[in-house]
Amino acid sequence: MKYKGSVFRTFALISQLGISILVPVLLCTFFGSWLEKKVSFPVFVPLVIIGVLAGMRNAYYLVRHANEDPEDKKKEK
């Protein structure tokens, strides 16, 4: 039964990883295109780059914290 829990946990991590990368990229893309139409100033590309960097940062922190074992923290206390 432990194997099934591990599969579900891995699936949840992969789903959350995809969402945490896509959301900042899409938000910055839509905001950049909207802002470019409003102010007629090229801000689309820098905002997309910021969105990609934010998505990578989110993925890094998510994977880093997913590898931590909660039982190790209990043993330290």
JSON list of C-alpha atoms in Angstrom, two decimals:
[
{"chain": "A", "resi": 1, "resn": "MET", "atom": "CA", "xyz": [0.00, 0.00, 0.00]},
{"chain": "A", "resi": 2, "resn": "LYS", "atom": "CA", "xyz": [2.94, 2.32, 0.60]},
{"chain": "A", "resi": 3, "resn": "TYR", "atom": "CA", "xyz": [3.76, 2.08, -3.12]},
{"chain": "A", "resi": 4, "resn": "LYS", "atom": "CA", "xyz": [0.33, 3.46, -4.06]},
{"chain": "A", "resi": 5, "resn": "GLY", "atom": "CA", "xyz": [0.81, 6.44, -1.76]},
{"chain": "A", "resi": 6, "resn": "SER", "atom": "CA", "xyz": [4.16, 7.12, -3.32]},
{"chain": "A", "resi": 7, "resn": "VAL", "atom": "CA", "xyz": [2.65, 7.05, -6.83]},
{"chain": "A", "resi": 8, "resn": "PHE", "atom": "CA", "xyz": [-0.10, 9.49, -5.84]},
{"chain": "A", "resi": 9, "resn": "ARG", "atom": "CA", "xyz": [2.39, 11.76, -4.11]},
{"chain": "A", "resi": 10, "resn": "THR", "atom": "CA", "xyz": [4.63, 11.78, -7.19]},
{"chain": "A", "resi": 11, "resn": "PHE", "atom": "CA", "xyz": [1.67, 12.49, -9.47]},
{"chain": "A", "resi": 12, "resn": "ALA", "atom": "CA", "xyz": [0.60, 15.37, -7.23]},
{"chain": "A", "resi": 13, "resn": "LEU", "atom": "CA", "xyz": [4.13, 16.77, -7.23]},
{"chain": "A", "resi": 14, "resn": "ILE", "atom": "CA", "xyz": [4.36, 16.64, -11.03]},
{"chain": "A", "resi": 15, "resn": "SER", "atom": "CA", "xyz": [0.95, 18.32, -11.40]},
{"chain": "A", "resi": 16, "resn": "GLN", "atom": "CA", "xyz": [1.84, 21.02, -8.89]},
{"chain": "A", "resi": 17, "resn": "LEU", "atom": "CA", "xyz": [5.18, 21.54, -10.59]},
{"chain": "A", "resi": 18, "resn": "GLY", "atom": "CA", "xyz": [3.52, 22.15, -13.95]},
{"chain": "A", "resi": 19, "resn": "ILE", "atom": "CA", "xyz": [1.00, 24.55, -12.45]},
{"chain": "A", "resi": 20, "resn": "SER", "atom": "CA", "xyz": [3.65, 26.47, -10.54]},
{"chain": "A", "resi": 21, "resn": "ILE", "atom": "CA", "xyz": [5.64, 26.99, -13.74]},
{"chain": "A", "resi": 22, "resn": "LEU", "atom": "CA", "xyz": [2.73, 27.82, -16.06]},
{"chain": "A", "resi": 23, "resn": "VAL", "atom": "CA", "xyz": [0.83, 30.30, -13.90]},
{"chain": "A", "resi": 24, "resn": "PRO", "atom": "CA", "xyz": [3.53, 33.01, -13.66]},
{"chain": "A", "resi": 25, "resn": "VAL", "atom": "CA", "xyz": [4.40, 32.64, -17.35]},
{"chain": "A", "resi": 26, "resn": "LEU", "atom": "CA", "xyz": [0.77, 32.96, -18.45]},
{"chain": "A", "resi": 27, "resn": "LEU", "atom": "CA", "xyz": [0.03, 35.83, -16.07]},
{"chain": "A", "resi": 28, "resn": "CYS", "atom": "CA", "xyz": [3.05, 37.79, -17.23]},
{"chain": "A", "resi": 29, "resn": "THR", "atom": "CA", "xyz": [2.21, 37.04, -20.87]},
{"chain": "A", "resi": 30, "resn": "PHE", "atom": "CA", "xyz": [-1.36, 38.28, -20.57]},
{"chain": "A", "resi": 31, "resn": "PHE", "atom": "CA", "xyz": [-0.38, 41.27, -18.45]},
{"chain": "A", "resi": 32, "resn": "GLY", "atom": "CA", "xyz": [2.44, 42.15, -20.87]},
{"chain": "A", "resi": 33, "resn": "SER", "atom": "CA", "xyz": [0.19, 42.05, -23.92]},
{"chain": "A", "resi": 34, "resn": "TRP", "atom": "CA", "xyz": [-2.50, 44.08, -22.15]},
{"chain": "A", "resi": 35, "resn": "LEU", "atom": "CA", "xyz": [0.01, 46.66, -20.90]},
{"chain": "A", "resi": 36, "resn": "GLU", "atom": "CA", "xyz": [1.64, 46.91, -24.33]},
{"chain": "A", "resi": 37, "resn": "LYS", "atom": "CA", "xyz": [-1.75, 47.75, -25.88]},
{"chain": "A", "resi": 38, "resn": "LYS", "atom": "CA", "xyz": [-2.45, 50.35, -23.19]},
{"chain": "A", "resi": 39, "resn": "VAL", "atom": "CA", "xyz": [0.85, 52.25, -23.11]},
{"chain": "A", "resi": 40, "resn": "SER", "atom": "CA", "xyz": [2.25, 51.45, -26.58]},
{"chain": "A", "resi": 41, "resn": "PHE", "atom": "CA", "xyz": [5.61, 50.60, -25.05]},
{"chain": "A", "resi": 42, "resn": "PRO", "atom": "CA", "xyz": [7.35, 47.24, -25.66]},
{"chain": "A", "resi": 43, "resn": "VAL", "atom": "CA", "xyz": [7.08, 45.47, -22.30]},
{"chain": "A", "resi": 44, "resn": "PHE", "atom": "CA", "xyz": [5.91, 42.06, -23.50]},
{"chain": "A", "resi": 45, "resn": "VAL", "atom": "CA", "xyz": [9.29, 40.34, -23.83]},
{"chain": "A", "resi": 46, "resn": "PRO", "atom": "CA", "xyz": [10.73, 41.52, -20.48]},
{"chain": "A", "resi": 47, "resn": "LEU", "atom": "CA", "xyz": [7.57, 40.44, -18.68]},
{"chain": "A", "resi": 48, "resn": "VAL", "atom": "CA", "xyz": [7.64, 37.01, -20.32]},
{"chain": "A", "resi": 49, "resn": "ILE", "atom": "CA", "xyz": [11.26, 36.63, -19.22]},
{"chain": "A", "resi": 50, "resn": "ILE", "atom": "CA", "xyz": [10.29, 37.62, -15.68]},
{"chain": "A", "resi": 51, "resn": "GLY", "atom": "CA", "xyz": [7.45, 35.08, -15.80]},
{"chain": "A", "resi": 52, "resn": "VAL", "atom": "CA", "xyz": [9.79, 32.30, -16.90]},
{"chain": "A", "resi": 53, "resn": "LEU", "atom": "CA", "xyz": [12.29, 33.18, -14.17]},
{"chain": "A", "resi": 54, "resn": "ALA", "atom": "CA", "xyz": [9.52, 33.26, -11.56]},
{"chain": "A", "resi": 55, "resn": "GLY", "atom": "CA", "xyz": [8.27, 29.86, -12.76]},
{"chain": "A", "resi": 56, "resn": "MET", "atom": "CA", "xyz": [11.75, 28.37, -12.53]},
{"chain": "A", "resi": 57, "resn": "ARG", "atom": "CA", "xyz": [12.17, 29.81, -9.04]},
{"chain": "A", "resi": 58, "resn": "ASN", "atom": "CA", "xyz": [8.85, 28.29, -7.97]},
{"chain": "A", "resi": 59, "resn": "ALA", "atom": "CA", "xyz": [9.86, 24.93, -9.41]},
{"chain": "A", "resi": 60, "resn": "TYR", "atom": "CA", "xyz": [13.21, 25.03, -7.64]},
{"chain": "A", "resi": 61, "resn": "TYR", "atom": "CA", "xyz": [11.66, 25.74, -4.24]},
{"chain": "A", "resi": 62, "resn": "LEU", "atom": "CA", "xyz": [8.91, 23.16, -4.77]},
{"chain": "A", "resi": 63, "resn": "VAL", "atom": "CA", "xyz": [11.36, 20.40, -5.65]},
{"chain": "A", "resi": 64, "resn": "ARG", "atom": "CA", "xyz": [13.74, 21.39, -2.87]},
{"chain": "A", "resi": 65, "resn": "HIS", "atom": "CA", "xyz": [11.00, 21.20, -0.25]},
{"chain": "A", "resi": 66, "resn": "ALA", "atom": "CA", "xyz": [9.50, 18.03, -1.74]},
{"chain": "A", "resi": 67, "resn": "ASN", "atom": "CA", "xyz": [12.76, 16.17, -1.15]},
{"chain": "A", "resi": 68, "resn": "GLU", "atom": "CA", "xyz": [12.75, 16.98, 2.55]},
{"chain": "A", "resi": 69, "resn": "ASP", "atom": "CA", "xyz": [11.54, 14.14, 4.72]},
{"chain": "A", "resi": 70, "resn": "PRO", "atom": "CA", "xyz": [9.13, 15.21, 7.49]},
{"chain": "A", "resi": 71, "resn": "GLU", "atom": "CA", "xyz": [10.35, 12.37, 9.70]},
{"chain": "A", "resi": 72, "resn": "ASP", "atom": "CA", "xyz": [13.88, 13.81, 9.67]},
{"chain": "A", "resi": 73, "resn": "LYS", "atom": "CA", "xyz": [12.55, 17.09, 11.03]},
{"chain": "A", "resi": 74, "resn": "LYS", "atom": "CA", "xyz": [10.77, 15.24, 13.85]},
{"chain": "A", "resi": 75, "resn": "LYS", "atom": "CA", "xyz": [14.01, 13.47, 14.78]},
{"chain": "A", "resi": 76, "resn": "GLU", "atom": "CA", "xyz": [15.91, 16.75, 14.96]},
{"chain": "A", "resi": 77, "resn": "LYS", "atom": "CA", "xyz": [13.47, 18.23, 17.47]}
]
